[in-house]
Short mmCIF file of C-alpha atoms in Angstrom, two decimals:
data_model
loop_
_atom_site.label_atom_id
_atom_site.label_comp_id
_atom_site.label_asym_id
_atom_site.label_seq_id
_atom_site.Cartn_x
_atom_site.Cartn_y
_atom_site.Cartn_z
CA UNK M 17 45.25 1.50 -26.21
CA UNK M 18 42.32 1.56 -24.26
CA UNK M 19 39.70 4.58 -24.06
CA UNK M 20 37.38 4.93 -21.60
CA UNK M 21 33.44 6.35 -22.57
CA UNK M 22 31.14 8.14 -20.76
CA UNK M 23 27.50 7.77 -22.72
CA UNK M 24 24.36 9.10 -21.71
CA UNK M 25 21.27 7.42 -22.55
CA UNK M 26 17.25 7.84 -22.67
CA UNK M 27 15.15 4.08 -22.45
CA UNK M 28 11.71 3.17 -21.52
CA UNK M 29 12.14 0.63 -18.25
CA UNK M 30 8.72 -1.26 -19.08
CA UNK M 31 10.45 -4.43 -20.90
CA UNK M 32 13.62 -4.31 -18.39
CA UNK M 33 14.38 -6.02 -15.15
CA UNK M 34 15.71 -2.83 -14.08
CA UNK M 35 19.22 -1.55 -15.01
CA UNK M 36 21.45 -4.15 -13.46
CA UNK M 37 21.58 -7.43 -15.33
CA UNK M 38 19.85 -10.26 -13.65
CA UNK M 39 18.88 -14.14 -14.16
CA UNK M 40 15.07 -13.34 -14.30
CA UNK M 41 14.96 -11.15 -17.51
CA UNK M 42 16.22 -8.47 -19.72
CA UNK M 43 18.05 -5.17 -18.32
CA UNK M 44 19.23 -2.17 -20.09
CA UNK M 45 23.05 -2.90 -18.83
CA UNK M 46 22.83 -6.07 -20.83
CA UNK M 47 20.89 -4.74 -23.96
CA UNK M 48 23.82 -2.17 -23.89
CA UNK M 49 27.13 -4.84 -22.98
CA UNK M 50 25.88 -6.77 -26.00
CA UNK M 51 25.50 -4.04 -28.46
CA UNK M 52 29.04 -3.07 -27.88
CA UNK M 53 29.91 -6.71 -28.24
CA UNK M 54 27.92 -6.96 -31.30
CA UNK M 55 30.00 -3.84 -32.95
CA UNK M 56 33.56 -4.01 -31.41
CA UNK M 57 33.52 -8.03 -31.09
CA UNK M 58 34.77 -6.96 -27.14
CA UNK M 59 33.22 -8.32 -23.92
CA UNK M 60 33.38 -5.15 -21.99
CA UNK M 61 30.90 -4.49 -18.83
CA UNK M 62 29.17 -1.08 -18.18
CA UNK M 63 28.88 0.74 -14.98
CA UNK M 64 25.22 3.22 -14.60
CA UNK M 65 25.09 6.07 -12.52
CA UNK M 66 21.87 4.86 -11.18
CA UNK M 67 20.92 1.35 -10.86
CA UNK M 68 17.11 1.81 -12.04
CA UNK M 69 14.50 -0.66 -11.13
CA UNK M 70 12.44 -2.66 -13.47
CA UNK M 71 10.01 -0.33 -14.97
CA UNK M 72 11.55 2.80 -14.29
CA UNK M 73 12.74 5.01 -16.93
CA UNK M 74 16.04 7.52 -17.70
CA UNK M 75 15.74 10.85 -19.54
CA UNK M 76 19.84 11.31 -18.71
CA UNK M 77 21.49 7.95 -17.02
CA UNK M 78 25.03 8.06 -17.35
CA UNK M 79 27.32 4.63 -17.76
CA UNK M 80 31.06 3.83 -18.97
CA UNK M 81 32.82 1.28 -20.52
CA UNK M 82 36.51 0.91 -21.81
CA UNK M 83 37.07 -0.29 -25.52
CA UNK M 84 40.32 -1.81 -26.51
CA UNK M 85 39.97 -0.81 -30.41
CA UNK M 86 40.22 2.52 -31.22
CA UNK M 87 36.91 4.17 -32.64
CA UNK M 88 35.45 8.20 -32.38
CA UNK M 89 32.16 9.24 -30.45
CA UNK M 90 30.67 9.80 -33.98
CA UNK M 91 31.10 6.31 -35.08
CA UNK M 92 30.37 4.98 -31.89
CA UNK M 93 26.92 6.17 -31.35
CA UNK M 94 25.70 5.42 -34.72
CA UNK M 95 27.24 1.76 -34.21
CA UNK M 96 25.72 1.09 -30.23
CA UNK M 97 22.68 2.36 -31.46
CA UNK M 98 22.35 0.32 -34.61
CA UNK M 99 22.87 -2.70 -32.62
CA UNK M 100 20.80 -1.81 -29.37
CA UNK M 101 17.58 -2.12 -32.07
CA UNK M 102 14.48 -3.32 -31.07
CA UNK M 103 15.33 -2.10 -27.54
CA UNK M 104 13.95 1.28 -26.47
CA UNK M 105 17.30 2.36 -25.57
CA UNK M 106 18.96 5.16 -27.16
CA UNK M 107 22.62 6.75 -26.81
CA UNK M 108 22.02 10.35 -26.84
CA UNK M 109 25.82 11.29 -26.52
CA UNK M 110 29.12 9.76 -26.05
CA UNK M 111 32.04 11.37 -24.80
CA UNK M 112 36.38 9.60 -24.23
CA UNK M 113 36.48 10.64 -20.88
CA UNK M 114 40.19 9.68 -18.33
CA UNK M 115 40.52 6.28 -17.18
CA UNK M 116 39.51 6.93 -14.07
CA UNK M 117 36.13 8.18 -14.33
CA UNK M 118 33.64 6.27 -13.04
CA UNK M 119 29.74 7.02 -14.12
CA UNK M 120 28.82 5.61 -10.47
CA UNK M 121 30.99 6.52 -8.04
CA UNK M 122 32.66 9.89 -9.71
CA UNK M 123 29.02 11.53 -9.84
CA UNK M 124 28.35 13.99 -7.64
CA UNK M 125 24.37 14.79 -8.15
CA UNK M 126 21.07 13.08 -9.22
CA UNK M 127 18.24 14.43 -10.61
CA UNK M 128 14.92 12.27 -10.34
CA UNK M 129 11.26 13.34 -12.26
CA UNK M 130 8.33 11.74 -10.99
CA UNK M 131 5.17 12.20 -13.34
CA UNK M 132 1.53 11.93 -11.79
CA UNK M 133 -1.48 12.22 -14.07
CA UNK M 134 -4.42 13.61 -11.93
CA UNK M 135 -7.44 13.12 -13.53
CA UNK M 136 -10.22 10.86 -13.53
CA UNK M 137 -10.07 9.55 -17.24
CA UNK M 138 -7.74 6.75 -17.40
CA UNK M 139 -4.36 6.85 -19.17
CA UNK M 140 -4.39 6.38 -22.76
CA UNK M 141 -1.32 7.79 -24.66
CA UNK M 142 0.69 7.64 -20.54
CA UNK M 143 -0.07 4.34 -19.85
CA UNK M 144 3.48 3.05 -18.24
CA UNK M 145 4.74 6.34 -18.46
CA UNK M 146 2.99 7.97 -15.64
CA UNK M 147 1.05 7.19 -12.48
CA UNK M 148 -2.56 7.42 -12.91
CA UNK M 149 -4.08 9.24 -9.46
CA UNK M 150 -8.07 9.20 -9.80
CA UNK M 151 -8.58 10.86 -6.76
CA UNK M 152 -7.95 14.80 -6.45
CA UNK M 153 -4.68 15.96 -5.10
CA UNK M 154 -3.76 18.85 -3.73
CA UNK M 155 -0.10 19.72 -5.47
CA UNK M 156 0.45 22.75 -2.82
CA UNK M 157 -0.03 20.39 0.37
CA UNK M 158 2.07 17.97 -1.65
CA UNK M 159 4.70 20.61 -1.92
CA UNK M 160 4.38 21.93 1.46
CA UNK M 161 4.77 18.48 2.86
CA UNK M 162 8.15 18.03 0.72
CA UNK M 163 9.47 20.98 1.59
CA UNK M 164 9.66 19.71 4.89
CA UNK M 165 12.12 16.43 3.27
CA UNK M 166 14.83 18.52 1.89
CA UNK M 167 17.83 19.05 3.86
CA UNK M 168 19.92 16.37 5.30
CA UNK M 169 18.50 13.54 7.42
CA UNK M 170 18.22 9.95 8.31
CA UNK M 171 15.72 8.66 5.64
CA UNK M 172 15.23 5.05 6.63
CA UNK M 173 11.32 5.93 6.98
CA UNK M 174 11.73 6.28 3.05
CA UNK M 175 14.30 3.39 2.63
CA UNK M 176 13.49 0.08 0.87
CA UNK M 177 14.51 -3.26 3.12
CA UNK M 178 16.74 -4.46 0.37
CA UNK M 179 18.90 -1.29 0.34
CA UNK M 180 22.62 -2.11 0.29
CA UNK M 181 23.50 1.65 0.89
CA UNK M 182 26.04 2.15 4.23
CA UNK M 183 24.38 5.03 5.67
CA UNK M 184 20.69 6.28 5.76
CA UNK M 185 21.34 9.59 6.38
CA UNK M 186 20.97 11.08 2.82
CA UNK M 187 21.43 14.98 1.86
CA UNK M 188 18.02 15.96 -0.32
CA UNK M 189 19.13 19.18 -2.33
CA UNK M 190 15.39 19.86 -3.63
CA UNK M 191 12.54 18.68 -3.31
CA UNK M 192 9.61 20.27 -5.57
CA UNK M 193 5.87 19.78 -6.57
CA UNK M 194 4.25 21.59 -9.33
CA UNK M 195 0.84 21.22 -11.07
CA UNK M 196 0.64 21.96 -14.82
CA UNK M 197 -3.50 21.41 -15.95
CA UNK M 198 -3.97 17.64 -15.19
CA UNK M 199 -0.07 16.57 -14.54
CA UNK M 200 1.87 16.64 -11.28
CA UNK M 201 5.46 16.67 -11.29
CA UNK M 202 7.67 15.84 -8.40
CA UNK M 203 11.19 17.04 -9.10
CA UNK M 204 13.73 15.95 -6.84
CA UNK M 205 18.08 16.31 -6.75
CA UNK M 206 20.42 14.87 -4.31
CA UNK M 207 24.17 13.51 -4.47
CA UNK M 208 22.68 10.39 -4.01
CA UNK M 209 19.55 8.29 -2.88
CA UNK M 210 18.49 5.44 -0.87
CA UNK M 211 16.88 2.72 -2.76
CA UNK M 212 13.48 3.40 -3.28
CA UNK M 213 13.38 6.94 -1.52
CA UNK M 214 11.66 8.82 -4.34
CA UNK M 215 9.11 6.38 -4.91
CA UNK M 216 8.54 5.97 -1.75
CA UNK M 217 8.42 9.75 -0.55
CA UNK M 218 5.86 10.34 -3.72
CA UNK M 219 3.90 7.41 -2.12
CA UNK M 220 3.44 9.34 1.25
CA UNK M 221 2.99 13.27 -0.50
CA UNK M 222 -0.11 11.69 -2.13
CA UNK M 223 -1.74 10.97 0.78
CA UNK M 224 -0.86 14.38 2.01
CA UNK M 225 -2.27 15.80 -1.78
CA UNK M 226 -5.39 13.59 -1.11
CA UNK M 227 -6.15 14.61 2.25
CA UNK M 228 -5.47 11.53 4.19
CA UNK M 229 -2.44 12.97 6.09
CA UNK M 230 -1.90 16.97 7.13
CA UNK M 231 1.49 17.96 5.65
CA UNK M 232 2.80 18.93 8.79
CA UNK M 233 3.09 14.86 9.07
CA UNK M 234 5.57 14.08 7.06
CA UNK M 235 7.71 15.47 9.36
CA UNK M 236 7.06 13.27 11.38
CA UNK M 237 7.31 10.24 9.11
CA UNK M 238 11.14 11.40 8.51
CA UNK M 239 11.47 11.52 12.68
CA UNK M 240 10.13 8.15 13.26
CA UNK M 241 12.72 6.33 11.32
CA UNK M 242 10.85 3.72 10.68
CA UNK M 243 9.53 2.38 6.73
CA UNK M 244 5.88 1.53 8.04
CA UNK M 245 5.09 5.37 9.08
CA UNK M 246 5.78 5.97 5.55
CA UNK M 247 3.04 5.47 2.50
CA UNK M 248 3.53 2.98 -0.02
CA UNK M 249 6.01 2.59 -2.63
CA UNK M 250 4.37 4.48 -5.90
CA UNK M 251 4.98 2.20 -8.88
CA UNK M 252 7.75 2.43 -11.18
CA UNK M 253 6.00 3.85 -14.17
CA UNK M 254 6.04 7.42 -13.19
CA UNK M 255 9.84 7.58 -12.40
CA UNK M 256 12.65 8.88 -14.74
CA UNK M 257 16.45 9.23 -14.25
CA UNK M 258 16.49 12.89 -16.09
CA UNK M 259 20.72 13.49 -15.31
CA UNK M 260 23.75 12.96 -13.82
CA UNK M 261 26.67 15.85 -13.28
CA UNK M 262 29.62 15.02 -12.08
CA UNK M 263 32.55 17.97 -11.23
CA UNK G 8 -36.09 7.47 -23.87
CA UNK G 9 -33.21 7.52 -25.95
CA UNK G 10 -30.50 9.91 -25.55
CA UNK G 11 -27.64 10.71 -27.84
CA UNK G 12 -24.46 10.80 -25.87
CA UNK G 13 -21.20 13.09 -27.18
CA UNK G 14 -18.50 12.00 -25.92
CA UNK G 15 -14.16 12.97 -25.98
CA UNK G 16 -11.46 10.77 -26.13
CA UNK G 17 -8.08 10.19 -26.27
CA UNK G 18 -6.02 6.99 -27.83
CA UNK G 19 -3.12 5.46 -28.68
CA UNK G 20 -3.33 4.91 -32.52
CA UNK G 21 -0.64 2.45 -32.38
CA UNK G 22 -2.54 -0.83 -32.05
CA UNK G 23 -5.48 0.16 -34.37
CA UNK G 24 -6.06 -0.20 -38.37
CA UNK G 25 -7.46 3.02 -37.11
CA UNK G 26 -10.77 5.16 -36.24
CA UNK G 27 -13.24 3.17 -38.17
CA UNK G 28 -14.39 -0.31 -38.62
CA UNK G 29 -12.21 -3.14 -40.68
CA UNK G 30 -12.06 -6.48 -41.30
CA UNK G 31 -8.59 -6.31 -41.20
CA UNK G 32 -8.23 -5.66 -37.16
CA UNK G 33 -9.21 -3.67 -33.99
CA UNK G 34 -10.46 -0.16 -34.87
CA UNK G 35 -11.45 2.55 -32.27
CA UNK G 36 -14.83 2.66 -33.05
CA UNK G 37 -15.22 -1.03 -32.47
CA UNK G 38 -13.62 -0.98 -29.39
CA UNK G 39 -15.92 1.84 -27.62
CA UNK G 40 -18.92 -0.33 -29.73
CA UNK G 41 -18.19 -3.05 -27.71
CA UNK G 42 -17.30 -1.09 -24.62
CA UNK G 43 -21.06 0.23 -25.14
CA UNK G 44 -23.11 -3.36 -25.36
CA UNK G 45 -21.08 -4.52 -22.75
CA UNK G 46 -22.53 -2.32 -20.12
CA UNK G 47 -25.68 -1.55 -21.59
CA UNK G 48 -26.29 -4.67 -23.34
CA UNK G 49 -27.28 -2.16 -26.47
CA UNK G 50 -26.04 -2.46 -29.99
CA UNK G 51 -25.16 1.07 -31.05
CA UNK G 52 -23.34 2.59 -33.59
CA UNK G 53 -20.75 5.03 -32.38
CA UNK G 54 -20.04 7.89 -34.96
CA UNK G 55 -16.77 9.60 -34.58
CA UNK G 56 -15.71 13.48 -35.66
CA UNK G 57 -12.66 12.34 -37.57
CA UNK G 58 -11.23 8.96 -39.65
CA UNK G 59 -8.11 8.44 -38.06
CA UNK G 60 -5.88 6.31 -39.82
CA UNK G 61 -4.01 3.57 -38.76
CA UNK G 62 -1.45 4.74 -36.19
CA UNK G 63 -2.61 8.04 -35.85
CA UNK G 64 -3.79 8.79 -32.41
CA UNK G 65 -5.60 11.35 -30.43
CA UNK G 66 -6.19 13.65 -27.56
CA UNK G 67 -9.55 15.16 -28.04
CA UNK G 68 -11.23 12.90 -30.57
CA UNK G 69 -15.30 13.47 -30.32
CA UNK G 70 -17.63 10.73 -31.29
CA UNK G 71 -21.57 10.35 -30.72
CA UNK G 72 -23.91 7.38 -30.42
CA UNK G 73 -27.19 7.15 -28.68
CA UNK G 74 -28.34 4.87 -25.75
CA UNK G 75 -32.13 3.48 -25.14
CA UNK G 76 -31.57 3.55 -21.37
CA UNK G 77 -31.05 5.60 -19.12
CA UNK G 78 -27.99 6.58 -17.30
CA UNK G 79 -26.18 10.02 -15.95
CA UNK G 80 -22.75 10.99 -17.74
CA UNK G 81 -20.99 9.97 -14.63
CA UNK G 82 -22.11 6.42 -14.30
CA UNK G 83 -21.29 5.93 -18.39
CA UNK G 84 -17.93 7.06 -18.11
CA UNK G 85 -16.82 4.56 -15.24
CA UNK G 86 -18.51 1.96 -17.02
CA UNK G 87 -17.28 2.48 -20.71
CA UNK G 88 -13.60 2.98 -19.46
CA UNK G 89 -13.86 -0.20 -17.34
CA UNK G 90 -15.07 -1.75 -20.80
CA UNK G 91 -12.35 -0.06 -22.59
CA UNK G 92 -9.69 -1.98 -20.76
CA UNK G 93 -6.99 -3.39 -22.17
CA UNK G 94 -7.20 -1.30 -25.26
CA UNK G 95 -5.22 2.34 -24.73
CA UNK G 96 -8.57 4.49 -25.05
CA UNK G 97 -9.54 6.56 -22.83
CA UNK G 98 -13.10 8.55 -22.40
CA UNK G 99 -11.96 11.79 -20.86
CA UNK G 100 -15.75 13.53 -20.85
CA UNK G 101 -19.46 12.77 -21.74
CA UNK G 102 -22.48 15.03 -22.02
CA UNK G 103 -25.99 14.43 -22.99
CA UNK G 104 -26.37 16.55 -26.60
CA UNK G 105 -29.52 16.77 -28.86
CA UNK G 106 -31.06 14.32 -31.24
CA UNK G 107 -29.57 15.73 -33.78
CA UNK G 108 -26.32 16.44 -32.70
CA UNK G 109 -23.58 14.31 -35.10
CA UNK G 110 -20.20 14.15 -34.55
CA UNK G 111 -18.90 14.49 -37.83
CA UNK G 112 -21.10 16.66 -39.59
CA UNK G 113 -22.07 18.72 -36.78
CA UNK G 114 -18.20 19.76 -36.28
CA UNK G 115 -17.22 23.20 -37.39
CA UNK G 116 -13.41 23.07 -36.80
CA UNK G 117 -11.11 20.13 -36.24
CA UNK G 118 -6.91 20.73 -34.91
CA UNK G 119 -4.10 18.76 -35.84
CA UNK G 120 -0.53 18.56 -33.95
CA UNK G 121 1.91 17.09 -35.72
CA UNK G 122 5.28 15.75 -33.53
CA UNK G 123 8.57 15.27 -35.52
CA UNK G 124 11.68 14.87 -33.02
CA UNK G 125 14.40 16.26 -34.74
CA UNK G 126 18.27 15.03 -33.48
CA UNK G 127 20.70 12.40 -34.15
CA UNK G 128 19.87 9.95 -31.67
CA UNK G 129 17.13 7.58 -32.02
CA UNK G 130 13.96 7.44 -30.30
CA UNK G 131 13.64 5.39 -27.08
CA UNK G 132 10.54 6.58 -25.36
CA UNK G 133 9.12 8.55 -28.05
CA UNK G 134 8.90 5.72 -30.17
CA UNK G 135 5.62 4.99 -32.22
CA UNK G 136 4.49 8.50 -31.02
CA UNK G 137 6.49 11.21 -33.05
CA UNK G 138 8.49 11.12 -36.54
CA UNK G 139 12.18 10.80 -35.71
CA UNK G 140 13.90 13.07 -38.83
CA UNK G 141 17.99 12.32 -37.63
CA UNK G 142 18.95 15.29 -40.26
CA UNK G 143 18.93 18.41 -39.50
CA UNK G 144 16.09 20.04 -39.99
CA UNK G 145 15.19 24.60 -40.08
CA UNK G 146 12.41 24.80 -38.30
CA UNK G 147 11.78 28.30 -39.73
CA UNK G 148 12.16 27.76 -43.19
CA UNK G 149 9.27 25.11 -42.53
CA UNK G 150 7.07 28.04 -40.97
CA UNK G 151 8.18 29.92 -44.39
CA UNK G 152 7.12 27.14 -46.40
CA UNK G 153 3.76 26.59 -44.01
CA UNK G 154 2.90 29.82 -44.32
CA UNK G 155 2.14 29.62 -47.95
CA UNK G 156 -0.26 27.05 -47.83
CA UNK G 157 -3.05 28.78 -45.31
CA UNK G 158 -6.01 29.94 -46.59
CA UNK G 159 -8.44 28.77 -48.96
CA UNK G 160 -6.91 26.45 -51.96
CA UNK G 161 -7.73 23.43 -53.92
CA UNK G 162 -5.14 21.03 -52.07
CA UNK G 163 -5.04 18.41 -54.86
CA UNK G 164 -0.89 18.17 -54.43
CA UNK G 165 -1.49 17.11 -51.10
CA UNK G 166 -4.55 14.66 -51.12
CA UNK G 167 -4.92 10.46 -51.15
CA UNK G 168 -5.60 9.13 -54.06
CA UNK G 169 -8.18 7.36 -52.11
CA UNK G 170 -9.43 10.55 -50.85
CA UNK G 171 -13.61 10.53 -50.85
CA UNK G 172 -14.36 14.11 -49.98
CA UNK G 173 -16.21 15.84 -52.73
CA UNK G 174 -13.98 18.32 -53.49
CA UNK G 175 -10.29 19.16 -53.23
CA UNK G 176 -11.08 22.62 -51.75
CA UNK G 177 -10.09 23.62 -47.95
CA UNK G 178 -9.41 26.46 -45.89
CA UNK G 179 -6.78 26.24 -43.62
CA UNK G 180 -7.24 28.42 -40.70
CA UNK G 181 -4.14 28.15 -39.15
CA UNK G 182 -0.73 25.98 -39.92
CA UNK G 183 1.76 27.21 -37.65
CA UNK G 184 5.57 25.31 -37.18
CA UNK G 185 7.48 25.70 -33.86
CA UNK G 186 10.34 24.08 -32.55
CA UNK G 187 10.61 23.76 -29.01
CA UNK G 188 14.33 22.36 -28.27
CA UNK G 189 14.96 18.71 -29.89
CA UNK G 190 10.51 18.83 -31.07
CA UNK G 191 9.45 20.01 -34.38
CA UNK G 192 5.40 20.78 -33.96
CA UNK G 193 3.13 21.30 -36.66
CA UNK G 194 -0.14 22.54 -35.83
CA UNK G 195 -2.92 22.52 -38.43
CA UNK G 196 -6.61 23.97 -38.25
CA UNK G 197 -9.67 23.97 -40.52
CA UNK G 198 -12.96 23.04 -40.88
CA UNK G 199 -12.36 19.69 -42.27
CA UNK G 200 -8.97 17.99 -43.97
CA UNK G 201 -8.42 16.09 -47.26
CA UNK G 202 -7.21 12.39 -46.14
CA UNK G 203 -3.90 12.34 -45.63
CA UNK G 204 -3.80 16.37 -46.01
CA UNK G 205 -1.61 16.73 -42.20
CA UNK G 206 0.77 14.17 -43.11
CA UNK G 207 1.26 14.75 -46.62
CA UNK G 208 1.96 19.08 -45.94
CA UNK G 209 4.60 17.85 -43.26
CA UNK G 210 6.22 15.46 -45.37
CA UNK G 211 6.83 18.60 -47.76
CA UNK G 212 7.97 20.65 -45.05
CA UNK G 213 10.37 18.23 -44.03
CA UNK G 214 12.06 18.12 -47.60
CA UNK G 215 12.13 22.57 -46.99
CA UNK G 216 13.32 21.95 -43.50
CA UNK G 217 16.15 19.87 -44.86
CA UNK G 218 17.17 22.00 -47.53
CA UNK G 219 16.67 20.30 -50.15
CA UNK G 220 13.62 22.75 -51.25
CA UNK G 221 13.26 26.01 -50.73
CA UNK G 222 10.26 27.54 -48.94
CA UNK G 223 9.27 29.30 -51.76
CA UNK G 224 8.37 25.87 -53.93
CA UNK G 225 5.73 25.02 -51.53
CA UNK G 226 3.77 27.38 -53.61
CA UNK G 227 4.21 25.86 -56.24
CA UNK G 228 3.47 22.50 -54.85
CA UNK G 229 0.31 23.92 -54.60
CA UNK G 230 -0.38 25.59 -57.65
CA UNK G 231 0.66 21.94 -59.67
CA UNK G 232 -2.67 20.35 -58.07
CA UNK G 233 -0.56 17.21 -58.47
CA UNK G 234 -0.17 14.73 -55.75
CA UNK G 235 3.61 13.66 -56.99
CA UNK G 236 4.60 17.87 -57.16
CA UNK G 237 4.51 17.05 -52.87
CA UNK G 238 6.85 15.28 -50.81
CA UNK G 239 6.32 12.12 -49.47
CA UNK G 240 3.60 10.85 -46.97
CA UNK G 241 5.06 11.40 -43.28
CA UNK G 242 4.46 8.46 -40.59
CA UNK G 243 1.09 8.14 -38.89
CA UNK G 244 3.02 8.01 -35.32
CA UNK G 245 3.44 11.85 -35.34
CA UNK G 246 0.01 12.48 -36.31
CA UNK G 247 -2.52 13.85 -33.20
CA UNK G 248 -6.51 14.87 -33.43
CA UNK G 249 -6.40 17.32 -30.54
CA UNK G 250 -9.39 19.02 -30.73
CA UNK G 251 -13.39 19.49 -32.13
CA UNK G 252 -14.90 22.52 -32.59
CA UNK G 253 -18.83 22.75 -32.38
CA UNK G 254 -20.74 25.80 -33.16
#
């Protein structure tokens, strides 16, 4: 009889391709389909919640996978995580969820972190974990500047070329900045996202939290619909899927 | 003119043999001792407030050394941190301090924090920077157990055999044990440690945290002034210099 599972898993993106398995390297989806291979002898594939690009982390991604043995969570945890050594991947819990749950398309929110260190000491103990802002930022222009994101609009401004996603228009639930001593967090929660919209709209509230750009600006970024009124893309290393929820 | 320079630092132990200068591979102190001659073309010794061992790493290390020309604090820290490169060290501040400033035996207080996490699942981004303890650990009979040991004793139960410090004697100022969710943290304070002292109290506390001792035999841990009356040696990745305390 076949069970369906619904894990949720913490990894460090730095040695991955990103989530989804590709030809040019190692991804977490494959460090995961052969660990269950490795324990059940099955091929089975697994479907994320959030496909996460190469160097960007989870806290709380979500997959499934169906098993045609029969096995419980217990057993199953210590067994994917035995064989998902030396990867930094780690199943934090495992649940038998019905058949037709689906980790991508049942979920119905997303919750990203985005982790600035602002200081002018480089990383150390962060490095790949965080991105490193030299410059002095100003986390309540940053915030005041996001505030003006959340709500639901057409985000191609903040859209990658490669997206594959139908629609632009995109639903933000929250978008929030907070400063805590030397670290900036960007916390932000939406059913779903374009590809690259968070790093992209932490990219543009720096130069608002530098002083480049007023906040009052990114308003109008988000009206001119177009990717070059945006900033850049901030890199990869600061990002972390932190959870999923589904109804 | 030459100037003595203190400056604070932060690393990643991981890569190391440790603080101080071996045959046997990189240590910190070589690394900044290079950093040093290759911007100011000086051989210098560079004197730091604490050995760290392999593995162990810091956030607010403090280490000394003295320059023959001149240059302003600002200037040095660009240019040792650009020297630093790849290694994960970081400079976070430099000040100009008197001649007779020393790092080490000028210091009247060093801190400890000590990272265990505590759950069933294994580490994935945490790794090589806490002590993953999958059993279940009570993080209050550990404080029970902590308790015991602050104040002035002769810590021979919980000192290296390779130990070099005249005597066994310390005061601990302050050992406190908190859990904060799925983190154990062990913070430790006093003038100066025994080597291995940190790591060789938490791998006691772990066997109380457990169960498998009660709180109450820490004293008695103690009062054997026998290294094999303790528990075992816990793992340098947990281990954190976070502060230096001058008069």
């Amino acid at each position: 009889m076949t069970q369906r599972f619904k894990i949720t898993l913490e990894y460090d993106g730095g040695p991955f391709v990103g989530w989804q398995r590709q030809d040019n390297g190692p991804s977490v989806q494959q460090a995961l389909e052969e660990a269950i291979t490795a324990f059940s002898g099955e091929t089975q594939s697994v479907q994320g919640a959030g496909r996460t690009d190469s160097g960007v982390h989870a806290l709380g991604q979500v997959a499934h996978f169906d098993l045609d043995r029969s096995i419980d969570t217990a057993e199953l945890l210590g067994a994917i995580n035995h064989h998902l050594r030396p990867w930094p991947v780690s199943v934090r819990s495992a649940e038998i969820v019905p058949e037709d749950f689906h980790a991508r398309f049942s979920a119905t929110g997303r919750a990203y972190l985005y982790r600035i260190v602002n200081r002018r000491a480089p990383l150390a103990l962060d490095l790949g974990r965080v991105w490193w802002v030299p410059v002095a930022l100003d986390a309540e222009a940053m915030a005041a500047g996001a505030a003006l994101l959340v709500g639901h609009h057409d985000f191609t401004s903040f859209r990658a070329s490669e997206c594959q996603a139908a629609s632009p228009e995109k639903t933000l639930d929250k978008l929030e900045v907070r400063r805590s001593g030397e670290e900036i967090q960007v916390i932000a929660e939406a059913r779903s996202f374009l590809h690259h919209q968070v790093r992209n709209i932490v990219g543009t509230l720096k130069l608002v939290g530098q002083g480049r750009w007023p906040a009052a600006r990114v308003a109008k970024v988000l009206a001119a619909k177009d990717r070059s009124a945006a900033g850049p893309t901030a890199p990869p290393d600061g990002l972390y899927l932190t959870n999923v929820t589904y109804d």
